[in-house]
Amino acid sequence: MLGAHFWSLVGRALLDAAAVDRVVGSCGPDSVERIYAEAVCGAIGPAAFSLAGRLRLPQLARLLADARLCLGVDTPVLQLAAAVRCPVVGLYGPSDYSRNRPWDSLSRNVRVDTAPYLGESSAEWRDRMSRAFGRIRPEQVLQAADELLRMAA
């Protein structure tokens, strides 16, 4: 899992560059997810707010359809954003991005290599994949976001 600090750096950088004018944090209704989203938005500042799991799917789809950009990990929300034609930056760690990425949409993928190393045991591979997201850098996400925003303009 990417930490709140990671997402707050990305959100703040997008705001500082005037790439976006607000940041909306999406999460499910689970209390841990809601606290996480609130922490990210609080660290970004007043231009960020959390949905705190309050929107139903049709409401979320409308919000995403009007958004300039959606950033996220491999979740159904990322797929929904692509379905409503919102430009998408998808972050992939241990999931298979080639199968799970949004299709037929304006998107960029930020990922780590998930292929097993020669001679790597399955236990070693699982351990390495548990740390996979930690190897993604905010700069990679910002570069992908910048590319998409320029293409969508």
mmCIF file of C-alpha atoms in Angstrom:
data_model
loop_
_atom_site.group_PDB
_atom_site.id
_atom_site.type_symbol
_atom_site.label_atom_id
_atom_site.label_comp_id
_atom_site.label_asym_id
_atom_site.label_seq_id
_atom_site.Cartn_x
_atom_site.Cartn_y
_atom_site.Cartn_z
ATOM 1 C CA MET A 1 0.000 0.000 0.000
ATOM 2 C CA LEU A 2 1.198 3.472 -0.806
ATOM 3 C CA GLY A 3 1.387 5.707 2.218
ATOM 4 C CA ALA A 4 -0.601 8.858 2.851
ATOM 5 C CA HIS A 5 2.622 10.834 2.489
ATOM 6 C CA PHE A 6 3.071 9.546 -1.084
ATOM 7 C CA TRP A 7 -0.429 10.608 -2.156
ATOM 8 C CA SER A 8 -0.206 13.947 -0.379
ATOM 9 C CA LEU A 9 3.056 14.726 -2.222
ATOM 10 C CA VAL A 10 1.415 13.899 -5.542
ATOM 11 C CA GLY A 11 -1.735 15.896 -4.791
ATOM 12 C CA ARG A 12 0.169 18.912 -3.528
ATOM 13 C CA ALA A 13 2.488 18.884 -6.577
ATOM 14 C CA LEU A 14 -0.477 18.765 -8.972
ATOM 15 C CA LEU A 15 -2.073 21.717 -7.186
ATOM 16 C CA ASP A 16 1.181 23.683 -7.016
ATOM 17 C CA ALA A 17 1.724 23.212 -10.753
ATOM 18 C CA ALA A 18 -1.871 24.360 -11.379
ATOM 19 C CA ALA A 19 -2.455 21.067 -13.206
ATOM 20 C CA VAL A 20 -5.659 20.690 -11.166
ATOM 21 C CA ASP A 21 -7.642 23.075 -9.009
ATOM 22 C CA ARG A 22 -8.814 20.514 -6.456
ATOM 23 C CA VAL A 23 -8.124 16.974 -5.311
ATOM 24 C CA VAL A 24 -10.871 14.533 -4.403
ATOM 25 C CA GLY A 25 -9.975 11.495 -2.341
ATOM 26 C CA SER A 26 -12.102 8.429 -2.976
ATOM 27 C CA CYS A 27 -12.405 5.467 -0.673
ATOM 28 C CA GLY A 28 -14.807 2.777 0.344
ATOM 29 C CA PRO A 29 -17.042 2.935 3.413
ATOM 30 C CA ASP A 30 -14.569 1.002 5.593
ATOM 31 C CA SER A 31 -13.498 3.119 8.573
ATOM 32 C CA VAL A 32 -9.779 2.469 7.997
ATOM 33 C CA GLU A 33 -10.073 3.599 4.364
ATOM 34 C CA ARG A 34 -12.010 6.690 5.409
ATOM 35 C CA ILE A 35 -9.376 7.678 7.973
ATOM 36 C CA TYR A 36 -6.652 7.136 5.369
ATOM 37 C CA ALA A 37 -8.459 9.325 2.792
ATOM 38 C CA GLU A 38 -9.041 12.056 5.391
ATOM 39 C CA ALA A 39 -5.350 11.978 6.335
ATOM 40 C CA VAL A 40 -4.272 12.329 2.702
ATOM 41 C CA CYS A 41 -6.671 15.198 2.054
ATOM 42 C CA GLY A 42 -5.718 16.914 5.311
ATOM 43 C CA ALA A 43 -2.047 16.757 4.373
ATOM 44 C CA ILE A 44 -2.745 18.213 0.924
ATOM 45 C CA GLY A 45 -4.653 21.175 2.309
ATOM 46 C CA PRO A 46 -7.913 23.038 1.765
ATOM 47 C CA ALA A 47 -8.146 22.286 -1.970
ATOM 48 C CA ALA A 48 -8.571 18.587 -1.151
ATOM 49 C CA PHE A 49 -11.539 16.766 0.289
ATOM 50 C CA SER A 50 -12.463 13.175 0.922
ATOM 51 C CA LEU A 51 -15.630 11.512 -0.301
ATOM 52 C CA ALA A 52 -15.321 9.271 2.763
ATOM 53 C CA GLY A 53 -17.212 6.467 1.047
ATOM 54 C CA ARG A 54 -20.409 8.536 0.823
ATOM 55 C CA LEU A 55 -21.093 8.319 -2.928
ATOM 56 C CA ARG A 56 -22.969 5.579 -4.699
ATOM 57 C CA LEU A 57 -21.622 4.273 -8.008
ATOM 58 C CA PRO A 58 -23.749 6.526 -10.278
ATOM 59 C CA GLN A 59 -22.716 9.612 -8.298
ATOM 60 C CA LEU A 60 -19.055 8.596 -8.433
ATOM 61 C CA ALA A 61 -19.336 7.969 -12.182
ATOM 62 C CA ARG A 62 -20.697 11.511 -12.697
ATOM 63 C CA LEU A 63 -17.877 13.005 -10.622
ATOM 64 C CA LEU A 64 -15.276 11.043 -12.590
ATOM 65 C CA ALA A 65 -16.834 11.984 -15.930
ATOM 66 C CA ASP A 66 -16.302 15.651 -15.036
ATOM 67 C CA ALA A 67 -12.772 15.178 -13.652
ATOM 68 C CA ARG A 68 -9.627 16.191 -15.518
ATOM 69 C CA LEU A 69 -7.698 13.193 -14.225
ATOM 70 C CA CYS A 70 -8.007 10.095 -12.036
ATOM 71 C CA LEU A 71 -5.019 8.623 -10.225
ATOM 72 C CA GLY A 72 -5.297 5.325 -8.446
ATOM 73 C CA VAL A 73 -4.214 1.806 -7.788
ATOM 74 C CA ASP A 74 -5.762 -1.255 -9.410
ATOM 75 C CA THR A 75 -9.352 -0.873 -8.158
ATOM 76 C CA PRO A 76 -12.848 -0.792 -9.648
ATOM 77 C CA VAL A 77 -12.827 3.020 -9.322
ATOM 78 C CA LEU A 78 -9.952 3.180 -11.799
ATOM 79 C CA GLN A 79 -11.956 1.049 -14.227
ATOM 80 C CA LEU A 80 -15.044 3.221 -13.698
ATOM 81 C CA ALA A 81 -13.024 6.357 -14.440
ATOM 82 C CA ALA A 82 -11.795 4.865 -17.697
ATOM 83 C CA ALA A 83 -15.324 3.753 -18.600
ATOM 84 C CA VAL A 84 -16.626 7.321 -18.310
ATOM 85 C CA ARG A 85 -13.652 8.572 -20.383
ATOM 86 C CA CYS A 86 -11.713 10.253 -17.584
ATOM 87 C CA PRO A 87 -7.943 10.194 -18.260
ATOM 88 C CA VAL A 88 -6.431 7.614 -15.907
ATOM 89 C CA VAL A 89 -3.028 7.100 -14.302
ATOM 90 C CA GLY A 90 -3.018 3.568 -12.924
ATOM 91 C CA LEU A 91 -0.438 2.393 -10.399
ATOM 92 C CA TYR A 92 0.330 -1.312 -10.436
ATOM 93 C CA GLY A 93 2.422 -3.270 -7.994
ATOM 94 C CA PRO A 94 1.834 -6.982 -7.728
ATOM 95 C CA SER A 95 -1.285 -7.033 -9.931
ATOM 96 C CA ASP A 96 -0.968 -7.904 -13.605
ATOM 97 C CA TYR A 97 -1.295 -4.529 -15.308
ATOM 98 C CA SER A 98 -1.460 -6.104 -18.771
ATOM 99 C CA ARG A 99 -4.769 -7.749 -17.828
ATOM 100 C CA ASN A 100 -6.100 -5.238 -15.289
ATOM 101 C CA ARG A 101 -5.320 -1.887 -16.888
ATOM 102 C CA PRO A 102 -8.151 0.180 -18.363
ATOM 103 C CA TRP A 103 -8.712 -0.609 -22.026
ATOM 104 C CA ASP A 104 -9.649 1.789 -24.797
ATOM 105 C CA SER A 105 -9.084 4.912 -22.729
ATOM 106 C CA LEU A 106 -6.606 7.720 -22.363
ATOM 107 C CA SER A 107 -4.301 6.277 -19.728
ATOM 108 C CA ARG A 108 -0.779 5.811 -18.469
ATOM 109 C CA ASN A 109 0.486 2.959 -16.342
ATOM 110 C CA VAL A 110 3.055 3.305 -13.594
ATOM 111 C CA ARG A 111 4.232 -0.112 -12.551
ATOM 112 C CA VAL A 112 6.954 -2.282 -11.192
ATOM 113 C CA ASP A 113 8.224 -5.401 -12.896
ATOM 114 C CA THR A 114 6.327 -8.391 -11.549
ATOM 115 C CA ALA A 115 8.199 -11.107 -13.419
ATOM 116 C CA PRO A 116 9.923 -13.608 -11.139
ATOM 117 C CA TYR A 117 13.688 -13.364 -11.095
ATOM 118 C CA LEU A 118 15.644 -16.332 -12.333
ATOM 119 C CA GLY A 119 15.986 -18.735 -9.401
ATOM 120 C CA GLU A 120 13.638 -16.745 -7.154
ATOM 121 C CA SER A 121 11.448 -18.915 -4.939
ATOM 122 C CA SER A 122 7.713 -18.267 -4.750
ATOM 123 C CA ALA A 123 8.136 -17.095 -1.140
ATOM 124 C CA GLU A 124 10.845 -14.632 -2.206
ATOM 125 C CA TRP A 125 8.640 -13.409 -5.061
ATOM 126 C CA ARG A 126 5.644 -12.884 -2.705
ATOM 127 C CA ASP A 127 7.863 -10.967 -0.297
ATOM 128 C CA ARG A 128 9.209 -8.777 -3.100
ATOM 129 C CA MET A 129 5.688 -8.137 -4.424
ATOM 130 C CA SER A 130 4.499 -7.087 -0.957
ATOM 131 C CA ARG A 131 7.010 -4.233 -1.246
ATOM 132 C CA ALA A 132 6.311 -3.512 -4.929
ATOM 133 C CA PHE A 133 4.326 -0.305 -4.460
ATOM 134 C CA GLY A 134 7.125 1.103 -2.334
ATOM 135 C CA ARG A 135 9.314 1.241 -5.423
ATOM 136 C CA ILE A 136 6.935 3.589 -7.268
ATOM 137 C CA ARG A 137 8.076 7.195 -6.894
ATOM 138 C CA PRO A 138 5.818 10.286 -6.838
ATOM 139 C CA GLU A 139 7.853 11.699 -9.745
ATOM 140 C CA GLN A 140 6.782 8.783 -11.940
ATOM 141 C CA VAL A 141 3.109 9.456 -11.199
ATOM 142 C CA LEU A 142 3.504 13.191 -11.783
ATOM 143 C CA GLN A 143 5.230 12.614 -15.116
ATOM 144 C CA ALA A 144 2.423 10.282 -16.240
ATOM 145 C CA ALA A 145 -0.197 12.799 -15.067
ATOM 146 C CA ASP A 146 1.545 15.619 -16.941
ATOM 147 C CA GLU A 147 1.637 13.553 -20.147
ATOM 148 C CA LEU A 148 -2.069 12.768 -19.886
ATOM 149 C CA LEU A 149 -3.099 16.331 -19.121
ATOM 150 C CA ARG A 150 -1.133 17.593 -22.138
ATOM 151 C CA MET A 151 -2.724 14.938 -24.363
ATOM 152 C CA ALA A 152 -6.222 15.707 -23.096
ATOM 153 C CA ALA A 153 -5.870 19.463 -23.609
#
